Coordinates of C-alpha atoms in Angstrom, one line a residue:
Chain A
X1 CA 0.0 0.0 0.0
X2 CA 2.7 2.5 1.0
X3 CA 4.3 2.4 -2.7
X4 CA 7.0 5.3 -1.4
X5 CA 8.0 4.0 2.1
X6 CA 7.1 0.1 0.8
X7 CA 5.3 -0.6 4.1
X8 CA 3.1 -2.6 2.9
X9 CA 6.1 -5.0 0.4
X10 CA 5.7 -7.6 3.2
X11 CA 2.1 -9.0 1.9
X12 CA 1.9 -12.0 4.9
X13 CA 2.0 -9.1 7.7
X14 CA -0.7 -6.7 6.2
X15 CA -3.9 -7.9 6.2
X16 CA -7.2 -5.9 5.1
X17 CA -10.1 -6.1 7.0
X18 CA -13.8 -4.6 6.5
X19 CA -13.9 -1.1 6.7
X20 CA -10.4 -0.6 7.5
X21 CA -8.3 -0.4 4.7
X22 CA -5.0 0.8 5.9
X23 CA -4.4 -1.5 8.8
X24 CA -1.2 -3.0 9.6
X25 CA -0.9 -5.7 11.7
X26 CA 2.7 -6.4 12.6
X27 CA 1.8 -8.3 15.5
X28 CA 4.8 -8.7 17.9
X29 CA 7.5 -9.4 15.4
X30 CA 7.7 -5.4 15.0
X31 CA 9.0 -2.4 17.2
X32 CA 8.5 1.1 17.2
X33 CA 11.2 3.4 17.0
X34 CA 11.5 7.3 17.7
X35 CA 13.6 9.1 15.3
X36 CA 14.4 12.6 15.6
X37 CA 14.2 15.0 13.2
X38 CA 14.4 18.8 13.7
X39 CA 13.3 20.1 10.4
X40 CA 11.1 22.6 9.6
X41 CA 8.4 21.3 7.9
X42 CA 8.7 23.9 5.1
X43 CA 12.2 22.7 5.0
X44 CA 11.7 22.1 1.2
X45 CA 10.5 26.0 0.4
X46 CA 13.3 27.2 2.6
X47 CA 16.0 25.6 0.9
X48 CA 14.6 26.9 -2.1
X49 CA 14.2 30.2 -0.6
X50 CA 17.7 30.6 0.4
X51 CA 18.8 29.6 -2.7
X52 CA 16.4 32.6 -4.3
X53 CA 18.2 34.7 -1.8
X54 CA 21.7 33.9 -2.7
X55 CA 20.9 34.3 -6.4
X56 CA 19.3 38.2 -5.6
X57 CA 22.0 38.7 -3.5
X58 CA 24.5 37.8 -6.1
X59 CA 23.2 40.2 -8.6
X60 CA 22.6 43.3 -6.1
X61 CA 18.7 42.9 -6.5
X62 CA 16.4 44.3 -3.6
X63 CA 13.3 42.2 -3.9
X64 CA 9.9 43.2 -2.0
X65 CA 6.8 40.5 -1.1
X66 CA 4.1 42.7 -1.4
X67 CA 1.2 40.6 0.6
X68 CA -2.3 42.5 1.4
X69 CA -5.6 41.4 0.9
X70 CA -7.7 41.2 -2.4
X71 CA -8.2 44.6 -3.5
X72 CA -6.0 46.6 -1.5
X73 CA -4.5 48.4 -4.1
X74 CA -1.1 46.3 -4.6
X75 CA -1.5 46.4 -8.6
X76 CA -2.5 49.9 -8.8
X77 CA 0.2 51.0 -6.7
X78 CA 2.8 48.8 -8.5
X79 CA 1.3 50.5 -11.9
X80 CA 2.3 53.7 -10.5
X81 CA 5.7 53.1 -9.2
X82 CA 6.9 51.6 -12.4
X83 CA 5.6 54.2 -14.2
X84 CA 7.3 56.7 -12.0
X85 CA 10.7 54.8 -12.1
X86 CA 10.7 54.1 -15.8
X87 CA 14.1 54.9 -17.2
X88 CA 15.4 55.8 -13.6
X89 CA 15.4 52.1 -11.9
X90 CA 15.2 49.0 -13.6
X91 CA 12.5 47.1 -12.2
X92 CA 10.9 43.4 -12.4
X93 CA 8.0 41.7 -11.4
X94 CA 6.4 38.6 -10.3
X95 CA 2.7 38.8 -10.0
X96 CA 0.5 35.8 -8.8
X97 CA -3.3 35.5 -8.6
X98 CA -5.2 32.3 -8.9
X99 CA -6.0 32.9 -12.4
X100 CA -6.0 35.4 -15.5
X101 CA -2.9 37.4 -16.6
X102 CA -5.1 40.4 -15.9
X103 CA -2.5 42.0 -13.5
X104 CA 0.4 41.3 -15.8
X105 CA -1.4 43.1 -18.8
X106 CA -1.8 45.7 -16.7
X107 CA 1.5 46.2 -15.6
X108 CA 2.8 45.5 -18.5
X109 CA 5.2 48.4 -21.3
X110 CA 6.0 50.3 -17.9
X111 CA 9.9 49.5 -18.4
X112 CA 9.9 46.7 -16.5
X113 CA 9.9 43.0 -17.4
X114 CA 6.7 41.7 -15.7
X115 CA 6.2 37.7 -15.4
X116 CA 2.4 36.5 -14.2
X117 CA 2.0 32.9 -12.3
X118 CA -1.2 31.5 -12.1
X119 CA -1.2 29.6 -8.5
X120 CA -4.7 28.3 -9.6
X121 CA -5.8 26.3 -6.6
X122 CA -3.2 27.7 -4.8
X123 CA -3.7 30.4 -2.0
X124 CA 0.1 31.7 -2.0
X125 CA 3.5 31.8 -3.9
X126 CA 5.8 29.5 -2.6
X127 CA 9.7 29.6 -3.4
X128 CA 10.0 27.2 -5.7
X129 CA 7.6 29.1 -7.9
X130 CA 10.4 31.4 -7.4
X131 CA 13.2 30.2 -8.6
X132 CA 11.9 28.8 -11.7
X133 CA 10.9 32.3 -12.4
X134 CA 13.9 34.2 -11.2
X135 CA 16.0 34.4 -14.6
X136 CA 14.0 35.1 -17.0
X137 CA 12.3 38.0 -15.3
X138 CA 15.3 39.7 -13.9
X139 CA 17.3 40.9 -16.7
X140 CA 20.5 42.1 -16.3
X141 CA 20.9 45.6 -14.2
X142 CA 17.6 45.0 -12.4
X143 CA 17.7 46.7 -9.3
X144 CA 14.3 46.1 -7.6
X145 CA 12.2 43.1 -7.9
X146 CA 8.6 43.2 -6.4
X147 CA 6.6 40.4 -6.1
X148 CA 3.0 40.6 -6.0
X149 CA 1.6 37.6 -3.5
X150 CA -1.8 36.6 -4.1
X151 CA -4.2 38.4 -2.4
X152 CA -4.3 36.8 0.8
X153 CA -3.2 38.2 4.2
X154 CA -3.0 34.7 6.1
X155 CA -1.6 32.0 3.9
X156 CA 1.5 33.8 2.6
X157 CA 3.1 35.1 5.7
X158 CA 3.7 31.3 5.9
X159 CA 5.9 30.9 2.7
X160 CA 9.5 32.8 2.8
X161 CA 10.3 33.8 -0.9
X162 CA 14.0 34.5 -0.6
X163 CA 12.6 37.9 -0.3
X164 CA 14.9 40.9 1.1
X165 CA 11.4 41.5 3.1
X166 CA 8.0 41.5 3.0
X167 CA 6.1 45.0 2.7
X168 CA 1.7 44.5 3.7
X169 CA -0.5 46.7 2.5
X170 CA -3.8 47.9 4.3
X171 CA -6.8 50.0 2.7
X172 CA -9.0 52.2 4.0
X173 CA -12.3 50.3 3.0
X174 CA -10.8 47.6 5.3
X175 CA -10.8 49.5 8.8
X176 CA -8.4 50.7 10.9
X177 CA -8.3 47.4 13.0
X178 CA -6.8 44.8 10.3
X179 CA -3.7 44.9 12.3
X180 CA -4.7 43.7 15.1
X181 CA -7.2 41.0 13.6
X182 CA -4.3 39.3 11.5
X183 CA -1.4 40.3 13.6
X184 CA 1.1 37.1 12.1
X185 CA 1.8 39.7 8.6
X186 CA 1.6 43.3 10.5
X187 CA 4.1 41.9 12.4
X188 CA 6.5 40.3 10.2
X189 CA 6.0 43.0 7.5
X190 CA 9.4 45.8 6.9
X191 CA 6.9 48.7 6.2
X192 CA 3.2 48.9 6.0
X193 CA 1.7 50.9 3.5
X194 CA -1.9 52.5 4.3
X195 CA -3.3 52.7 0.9
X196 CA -6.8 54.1 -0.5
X197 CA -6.0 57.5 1.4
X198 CA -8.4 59.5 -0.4
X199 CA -10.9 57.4 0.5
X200 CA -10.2 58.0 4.2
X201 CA -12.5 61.3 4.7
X202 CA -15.7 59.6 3.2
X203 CA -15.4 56.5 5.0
X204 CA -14.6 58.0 8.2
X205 CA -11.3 56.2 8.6
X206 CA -9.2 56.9 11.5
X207 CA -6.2 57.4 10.9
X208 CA -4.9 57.4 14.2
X209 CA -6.4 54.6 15.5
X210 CA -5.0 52.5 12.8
X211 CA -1.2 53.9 13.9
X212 CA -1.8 52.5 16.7
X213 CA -3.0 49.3 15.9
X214 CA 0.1 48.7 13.9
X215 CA 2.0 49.8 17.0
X216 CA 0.4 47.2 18.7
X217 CA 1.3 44.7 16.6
X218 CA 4.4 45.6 15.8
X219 CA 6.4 48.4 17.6
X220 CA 8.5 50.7 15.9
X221 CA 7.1 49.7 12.5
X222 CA 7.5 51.8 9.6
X223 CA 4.4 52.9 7.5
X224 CA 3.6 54.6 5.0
X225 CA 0.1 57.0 4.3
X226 CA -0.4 57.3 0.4
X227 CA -3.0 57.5 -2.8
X228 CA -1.9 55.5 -6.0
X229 CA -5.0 56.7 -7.9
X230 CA -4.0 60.5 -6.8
X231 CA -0.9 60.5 -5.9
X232 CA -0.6 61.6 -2.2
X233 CA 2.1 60.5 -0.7
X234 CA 3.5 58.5 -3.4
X235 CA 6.8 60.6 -3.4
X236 CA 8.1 59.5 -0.1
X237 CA 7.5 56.0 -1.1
X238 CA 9.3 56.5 -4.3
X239 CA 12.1 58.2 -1.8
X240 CA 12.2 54.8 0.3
X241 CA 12.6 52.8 -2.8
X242 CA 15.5 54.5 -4.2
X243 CA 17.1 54.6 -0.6
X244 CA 16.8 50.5 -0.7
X245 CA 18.7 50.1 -3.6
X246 CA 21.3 52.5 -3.1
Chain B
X1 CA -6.5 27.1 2.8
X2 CA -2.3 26.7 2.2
X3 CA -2.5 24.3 5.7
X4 CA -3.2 21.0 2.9
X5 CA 0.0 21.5 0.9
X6 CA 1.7 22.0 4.0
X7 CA 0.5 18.9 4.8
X8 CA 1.7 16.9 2.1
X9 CA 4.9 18.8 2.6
X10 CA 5.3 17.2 6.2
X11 CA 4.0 13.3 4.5
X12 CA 6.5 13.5 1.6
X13 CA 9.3 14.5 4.5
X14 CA 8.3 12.3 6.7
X15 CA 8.0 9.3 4.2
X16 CA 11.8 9.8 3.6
X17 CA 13.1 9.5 7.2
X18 CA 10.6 6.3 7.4
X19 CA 12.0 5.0 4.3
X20 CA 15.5 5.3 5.3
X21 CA 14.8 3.5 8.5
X22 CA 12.5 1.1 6.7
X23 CA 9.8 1.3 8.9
X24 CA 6.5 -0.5 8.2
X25 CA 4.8 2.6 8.9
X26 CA 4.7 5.5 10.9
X27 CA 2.9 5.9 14.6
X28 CA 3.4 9.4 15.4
X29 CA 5.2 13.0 14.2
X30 CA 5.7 15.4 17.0
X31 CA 5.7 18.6 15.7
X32 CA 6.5 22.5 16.7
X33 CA 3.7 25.0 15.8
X34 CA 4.6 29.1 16.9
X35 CA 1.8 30.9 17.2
X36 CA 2.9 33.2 14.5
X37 CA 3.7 30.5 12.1
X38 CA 0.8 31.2 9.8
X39 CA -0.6 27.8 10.2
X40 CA -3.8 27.1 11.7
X41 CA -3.5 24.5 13.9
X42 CA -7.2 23.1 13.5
X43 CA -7.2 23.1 9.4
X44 CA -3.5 21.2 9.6
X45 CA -4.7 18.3 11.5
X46 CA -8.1 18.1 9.4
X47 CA -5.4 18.2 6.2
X48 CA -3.1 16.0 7.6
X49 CA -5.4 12.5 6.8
X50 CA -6.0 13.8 3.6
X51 CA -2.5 14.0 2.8
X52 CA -1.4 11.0 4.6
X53 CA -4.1 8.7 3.1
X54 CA -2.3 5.6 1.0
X55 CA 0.9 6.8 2.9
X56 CA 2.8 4.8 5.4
X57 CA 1.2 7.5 7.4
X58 CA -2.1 7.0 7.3
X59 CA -3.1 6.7 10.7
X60 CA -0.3 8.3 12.2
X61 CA -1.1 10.4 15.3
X62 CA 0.1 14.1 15.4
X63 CA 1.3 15.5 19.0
X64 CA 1.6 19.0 18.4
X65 CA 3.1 21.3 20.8
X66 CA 2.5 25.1 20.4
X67 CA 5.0 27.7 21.2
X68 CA 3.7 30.6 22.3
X69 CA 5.1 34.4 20.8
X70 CA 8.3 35.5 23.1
X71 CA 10.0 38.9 22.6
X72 CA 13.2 40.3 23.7
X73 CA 13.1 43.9 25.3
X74 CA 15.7 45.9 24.3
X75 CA 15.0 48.1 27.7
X76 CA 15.7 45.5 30.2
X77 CA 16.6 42.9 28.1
X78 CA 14.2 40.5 29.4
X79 CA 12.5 37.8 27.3
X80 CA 8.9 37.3 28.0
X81 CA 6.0 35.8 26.2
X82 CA 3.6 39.0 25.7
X83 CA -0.5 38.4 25.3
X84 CA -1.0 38.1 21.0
X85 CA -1.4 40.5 19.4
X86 CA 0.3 43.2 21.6
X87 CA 4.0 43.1 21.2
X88 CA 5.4 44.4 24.5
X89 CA 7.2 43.4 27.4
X90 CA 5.7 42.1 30.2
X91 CA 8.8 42.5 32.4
X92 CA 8.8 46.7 31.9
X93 CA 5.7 47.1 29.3
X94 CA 8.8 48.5 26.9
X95 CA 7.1 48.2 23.4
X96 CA 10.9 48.0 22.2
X97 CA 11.2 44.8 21.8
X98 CA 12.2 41.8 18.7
X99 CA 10.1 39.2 18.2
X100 CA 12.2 36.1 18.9
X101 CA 9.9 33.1 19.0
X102 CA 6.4 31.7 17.2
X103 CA 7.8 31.4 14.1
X104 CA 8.3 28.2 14.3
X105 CA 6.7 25.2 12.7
X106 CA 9.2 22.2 13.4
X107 CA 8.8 18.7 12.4
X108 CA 10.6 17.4 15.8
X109 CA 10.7 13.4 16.0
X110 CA 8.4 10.4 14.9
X111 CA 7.5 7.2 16.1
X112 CA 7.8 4.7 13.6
X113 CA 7.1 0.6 13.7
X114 CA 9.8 -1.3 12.7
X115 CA 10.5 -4.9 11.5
X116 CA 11.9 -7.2 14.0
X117 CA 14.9 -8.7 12.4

């Protein structure tokens, strides 16, 4: 039955009985054994993660994991950043959704070589997704990478890319208390960017109250306030960019 | 919910330490889950027969011990395990602190049934 392990090779010592189809009986000629391990069970993704890292590292590449929820404005702002460092920083980037290349097409002739994966049933990137997709999409003299998870704030927080860091994004339709309700990527996250500020006014977002909900979660953490769509704020997060790479 | 392929993840590793033991077939995995890990303890173990089903693991208990968040203060350079999700220090209530611990999600040991020679 176990075709992998072969636990089952030894016919005369498995028998099947009604309604219980995986049943060993080893009787007393068997022992058990405790072996220890001391992996991580992503210990797969991680090796391919570190690998991912080395292979940035070698080529001088800052690469973001952008990971917010669906509809948080991660493409929109990504739009607007390439557009703004078009000619100024080479940029690259990995987009995932479960399907469509919709994000891709839209971020596509912006100066930067954009590659889209479809995860289909698949809630996250991992890092083996990665590093099949590292060389073609970082062309030589890229500076900055960003990859854009799939919009999820739970499942990738879970999956180290080989990232330089992770940067979360929060909206303003999504309330000031998202911190504090999935703390495991506000606290994990380099910088948090509060997106959808002109939508702050009309939905009575508090502003405040979110700071401190991030403090909470993570103290000391950077953030950002900004507007892809008009663009408030979006030259100190152009700043920060071209501080990373320098 | 990423807690299934996280799950055949922990079978496919665990079917290689049982193979190069050559167990019959496996009893029990002890794992480490943090807090912060990401992984939700409840959708794992209801992924984890799925996964294992037609492996040498099917069957296979899982004892799961949870590590709880633990900072360092930076103040009085203290660790303690602050109440989720507030990240201070329980020592001073310093909120400069670095997250050391919950991270983790550890395959630690397994029980496995072997053949008698």
């Amino acid at each position: 039955m176990c075709l992998t392990c072969g636990c089952g090779e030894a016919n005369e010592h498995h028998h099947t009985h009604e309604g219980d189809a995986h049943h060993h009986h080893h009787d007393d000629h068997a022992h058990t054994k405790t072996v220890t391990l001391e992996q991580k069970v992503l210990a797969e993704n991680d090796t391919y993660a570190q690998n991912n890292r080395a292979w940035l590292a070698e080529r001088g590449i800052v690469a973001i994991n952008l990971i917010s929820a669906p509809g948080s404005g991660k493409t929109l702002l990504l739009e607007k950043t390439l557009e703004a460092l078009n000619g100024k920083i080479k940029c690259a980037v990995i987009t995932g959704d479960q399907q469509t290349d919709r994000d891709a097409q839209r971020l596509a002739g912006k100066g930067a070589k954009v590659h889209q994966i479809e995860t289909i049933s698949s809630c996250h990137l991992d890092a083996h997704q990665i590093a099949h997709t590292l060389p073609e999409v970082c062309e030589d003299g890229t500076k900055l990478l960003f990859i854009e998870n799939v919009g999820n704030m739970v499942c990738p927080t879970a999956f180290d890319l080989g990232e330089s860091f992770k940067i979360a994004l929060l909206s303003t339709p999504e309330g000031e208390d998202k911190p504090i309700k999935y703390p495991v990527l506000f606290a994990t996250a380099k910088t948090i960017v509060l997106t959808k500020m002109d939508l702050a006014a009309a939905l009575e977002w508090d502003l405040p109250a979110c700071r401190q909900y991030v403090q909470q979660v993570q103290p000391g953490a950077y953030t950002f306030e900004l507007s892809a769509k008009t663009g408030a704020g979006m030259d100190a997060w152009l700043d920060y960019l071209k501080r990373l790479i320098q | 919910m990423h807690e299934l392929s996280l799950a055949q993840g922990l079978v496919e590793q665990v079917q290689q330490a049982a193979a190069a033991e050559g167990a019959l077939r496996v009893v029990s995995i002890s794992l480490e889950l943090g807090q912060y890990s990401g992984v939700e303890r409840e959708a794992f173990e209801f992924a984890f027969p799925l996964a294992a089903e037609g492996t040498c693991l099917a069957g296979a208990e899982l004892v799961i011990r949870e590590i709880p968040v633990s900072v360092l203060c930076n103040t009085c350079h203290r660790e303690s395990n602050p109440v989720i999700p507030l990240l201070i220090c329980t020592h001073c209530e310093s909120t400069d602190v670095k997250l050391i611990g919950g991270r983790e999600f550890l395959v630690k040991s397994v029980e496995l049934e072997i053949e008698e020679e």
